[in-house]
Amino acid sequence: MTLALAIFVVVGFAGVLEYLDLPERARAVGERSRDALAVFRNDSLSDREKEEALQGHAGRLFALLGILAGGSVLALGGPLAVVWGLERVGVGSFAAVLRILQRLDFLAATIIVGLLGYLLVRFLRSP
């Protein structure tokens, strides 16, 4: 049961990340940062124009930071809260699940299965 709950935490984490589209939002942060740097380096803009453009970028970056931080907390906290709740009703052990999540063999298996899943999804989505 403990192993099943640990797998639930990993799958739940990945599912919430995908559902909230956090990887795409992280890419948006990179793009927005590059755009802000381009504005900063643009010598054809006045200081006032640069400041206005950079303030717009800063506002969007701050919003994206909140989305990424909140989404990450929800992605990890949600499945762990379910496991904690199950422990409260006598199903499984929260501490035992945490121990499994920290084991190197579990982490290695998670990376391998996750990578294979990622490659499979990319293969199926490609034309």
mmCIF file of C-alpha atoms in Angstrom:
data_model
loop_
_atom_site.group_PDB
_atom_site.id
_atom_site.type_symbol
_atom_site.label_atom_id
_atom_site.label_comp_id
_atom_site.label_asym_id
_atom_site.label_seq_id
_atom_site.Cartn_x
_atom_site.Cartn_y
_atom_site.Cartn_z
ATOM 1 C CA MET A 1 0.000 0.000 0.000
ATOM 2 C CA THR A 2 2.843 2.374 0.817
ATOM 3 C CA LEU A 3 4.428 1.921 -2.607
ATOM 4 C CA ALA A 4 1.060 2.549 -4.281
ATOM 5 C CA LEU A 5 0.646 5.771 -2.313
ATOM 6 C CA ALA A 6 4.173 6.887 -3.260
ATOM 7 C CA ILE A 7 3.364 6.236 -6.923
ATOM 8 C CA PHE A 8 0.116 8.170 -6.439
ATOM 9 C CA VAL A 9 2.108 11.157 -5.147
ATOM 10 C CA VAL A 10 4.433 11.103 -8.173
ATOM 11 C CA VAL A 11 1.636 10.645 -10.715
ATOM 12 C CA GLY A 12 -0.507 13.238 -8.943
ATOM 13 C CA PHE A 13 2.364 15.720 -8.982
ATOM 14 C CA ALA A 14 2.956 15.193 -12.708
ATOM 15 C CA GLY A 15 -0.759 15.337 -13.446
ATOM 16 C CA VAL A 16 -1.295 18.619 -11.636
ATOM 17 C CA LEU A 17 1.788 20.128 -13.304
ATOM 18 C CA GLU A 18 0.397 19.174 -16.701
ATOM 19 C CA TYR A 19 -3.188 20.185 -15.858
ATOM 20 C CA LEU A 20 -2.065 23.655 -14.752
ATOM 21 C CA ASP A 21 0.258 23.850 -17.801
ATOM 22 C CA LEU A 22 3.191 24.844 -15.609
ATOM 23 C CA PRO A 23 5.905 23.746 -18.068
ATOM 24 C CA GLU A 24 4.484 26.115 -20.704
ATOM 25 C CA ARG A 25 4.287 28.907 -18.157
ATOM 26 C CA ALA A 26 7.939 28.310 -17.244
ATOM 27 C CA ARG A 27 8.821 28.629 -20.940
ATOM 28 C CA ALA A 28 6.828 31.877 -20.995
ATOM 29 C CA VAL A 29 9.044 33.185 -18.182
ATOM 30 C CA GLY A 30 12.125 32.488 -20.291
ATOM 31 C CA GLU A 31 10.626 34.180 -23.339
ATOM 32 C CA ARG A 32 9.458 37.178 -21.334
ATOM 33 C CA SER A 33 12.912 37.498 -19.762
ATOM 34 C CA ARG A 34 14.578 37.452 -23.190
ATOM 35 C CA ASP A 35 12.134 40.106 -24.406
ATOM 36 C CA ALA A 36 12.928 42.288 -21.387
ATOM 37 C CA LEU A 37 16.642 41.919 -21.994
ATOM 38 C CA ALA A 38 16.149 42.906 -25.642
ATOM 39 C CA VAL A 39 14.313 46.052 -24.523
ATOM 40 C CA PHE A 40 17.103 46.854 -22.102
ATOM 41 C CA ARG A 41 19.745 46.483 -24.831
ATOM 42 C CA ASN A 42 17.756 48.431 -27.454
ATOM 43 C CA ASP A 43 19.627 51.713 -27.922
ATOM 44 C CA SER A 44 16.897 53.194 -30.142
ATOM 45 C CA LEU A 45 14.500 53.494 -27.182
ATOM 46 C CA SER A 46 14.551 56.372 -24.731
ATOM 47 C CA ASP A 47 14.943 55.703 -21.037
ATOM 48 C CA ARG A 48 11.236 56.424 -20.493
ATOM 49 C CA GLU A 49 10.224 53.964 -23.231
ATOM 50 C CA LYS A 50 12.533 51.335 -21.777
ATOM 51 C CA GLU A 51 11.124 51.885 -18.300
ATOM 52 C CA GLU A 52 7.521 51.554 -19.483
ATOM 53 C CA ALA A 53 8.279 48.414 -21.477
ATOM 54 C CA LEU A 54 10.265 46.863 -18.631
ATOM 55 C CA GLN A 55 7.517 47.629 -16.124
ATOM 56 C CA GLY A 56 5.066 45.750 -18.340
ATOM 57 C CA HIS A 57 7.434 42.792 -18.519
ATOM 58 C CA ALA A 58 8.046 42.929 -14.769
ATOM 59 C CA GLY A 59 4.328 42.839 -14.006
ATOM 60 C CA ARG A 60 3.785 39.797 -16.204
ATOM 61 C CA LEU A 61 6.880 38.064 -14.793
ATOM 62 C CA PHE A 62 5.635 38.677 -11.251
ATOM 63 C CA ALA A 63 2.237 37.179 -12.152
ATOM 64 C CA LEU A 64 3.925 34.158 -13.737
ATOM 65 C CA LEU A 65 6.062 33.717 -10.610
ATOM 66 C CA GLY A 66 2.918 33.592 -8.497
ATOM 67 C CA ILE A 67 1.312 31.066 -10.830
ATOM 68 C CA LEU A 68 4.425 28.879 -10.873
ATOM 69 C CA ALA A 69 4.947 29.050 -7.103
ATOM 70 C CA GLY A 70 1.295 28.434 -6.272
ATOM 71 C CA GLY A 71 0.980 25.694 -8.864
ATOM 72 C CA SER A 72 4.094 23.957 -7.604
ATOM 73 C CA VAL A 73 2.840 24.034 -4.022
ATOM 74 C CA LEU A 74 -0.526 22.682 -5.171
ATOM 75 C CA ALA A 75 1.104 19.993 -7.340
ATOM 76 C CA LEU A 76 3.178 18.637 -4.474
ATOM 77 C CA GLY A 77 0.939 19.553 -1.565
ATOM 78 C CA GLY A 78 -2.254 18.140 -3.043
ATOM 79 C CA PRO A 79 -1.150 14.515 -3.391
ATOM 80 C CA LEU A 80 0.733 14.659 -0.081
ATOM 81 C CA ALA A 81 -2.373 16.055 1.626
ATOM 82 C CA VAL A 82 -4.383 13.107 0.281
ATOM 83 C CA VAL A 83 -1.816 10.661 1.698
ATOM 84 C CA TRP A 84 -1.848 12.515 5.027
ATOM 85 C CA GLY A 85 -5.648 12.357 5.057
ATOM 86 C CA LEU A 86 -5.597 8.642 4.305
ATOM 87 C CA GLU A 87 -3.226 8.114 7.215
ATOM 88 C CA ARG A 88 -5.707 9.912 9.475
ATOM 89 C CA VAL A 89 -8.411 7.381 8.563
ATOM 90 C CA GLY A 90 -6.033 4.459 9.040
ATOM 91 C CA VAL A 91 -4.967 3.778 5.444
ATOM 92 C CA GLY A 92 -1.213 3.881 4.868
ATOM 93 C CA SER A 93 1.548 5.776 6.595
ATOM 94 C CA PHE A 94 2.568 9.292 5.625
ATOM 95 C CA ALA A 95 6.084 8.855 7.040
ATOM 96 C CA ALA A 96 6.565 5.562 5.182
ATOM 97 C CA VAL A 97 5.476 7.186 1.916
ATOM 98 C CA LEU A 98 8.005 9.987 2.453
ATOM 99 C CA ARG A 99 10.721 7.396 3.079
ATOM 100 C CA ILE A 100 9.903 5.634 -0.198
ATOM 101 C CA LEU A 101 9.865 8.949 -2.091
ATOM 102 C CA GLN A 102 13.435 9.572 -0.849
ATOM 103 C CA ARG A 103 14.869 6.186 -1.815
ATOM 104 C CA LEU A 104 17.383 6.249 -4.668
ATOM 105 C CA ASP A 105 15.934 3.195 -6.402
ATOM 106 C CA PHE A 106 12.465 4.767 -6.386
ATOM 107 C CA LEU A 107 13.853 8.057 -7.694
ATOM 108 C CA ALA A 108 15.790 6.269 -10.456
ATOM 109 C CA ALA A 109 12.719 4.259 -11.482
ATOM 110 C CA THR A 110 10.630 7.442 -11.493
ATOM 111 C CA ILE A 111 13.146 9.179 -13.761
ATOM 112 C CA ILE A 112 13.324 6.243 -16.167
ATOM 113 C CA VAL A 113 9.554 5.754 -16.373
ATOM 114 C CA GLY A 114 9.001 9.509 -16.647
ATOM 115 C CA LEU A 115 11.524 9.835 -19.461
ATOM 116 C CA LEU A 116 9.992 6.912 -21.345
ATOM 117 C CA GLY A 117 6.530 8.417 -20.874
ATOM 118 C CA TYR A 118 7.729 11.791 -22.104
ATOM 119 C CA LEU A 119 9.307 10.242 -25.208
ATOM 120 C CA LEU A 120 6.159 8.220 -25.900
ATOM 121 C CA VAL A 121 3.938 11.300 -25.655
ATOM 122 C CA ARG A 122 6.267 13.261 -27.967
ATOM 123 C CA PHE A 123 6.252 10.378 -30.451
ATOM 124 C CA LEU A 124 2.447 10.106 -30.412
ATOM 125 C CA ARG A 125 1.946 13.880 -30.796
ATOM 126 C CA SER A 126 4.418 14.296 -33.675
ATOM 127 C CA PRO A 127 2.987 14.323 -37.213
#
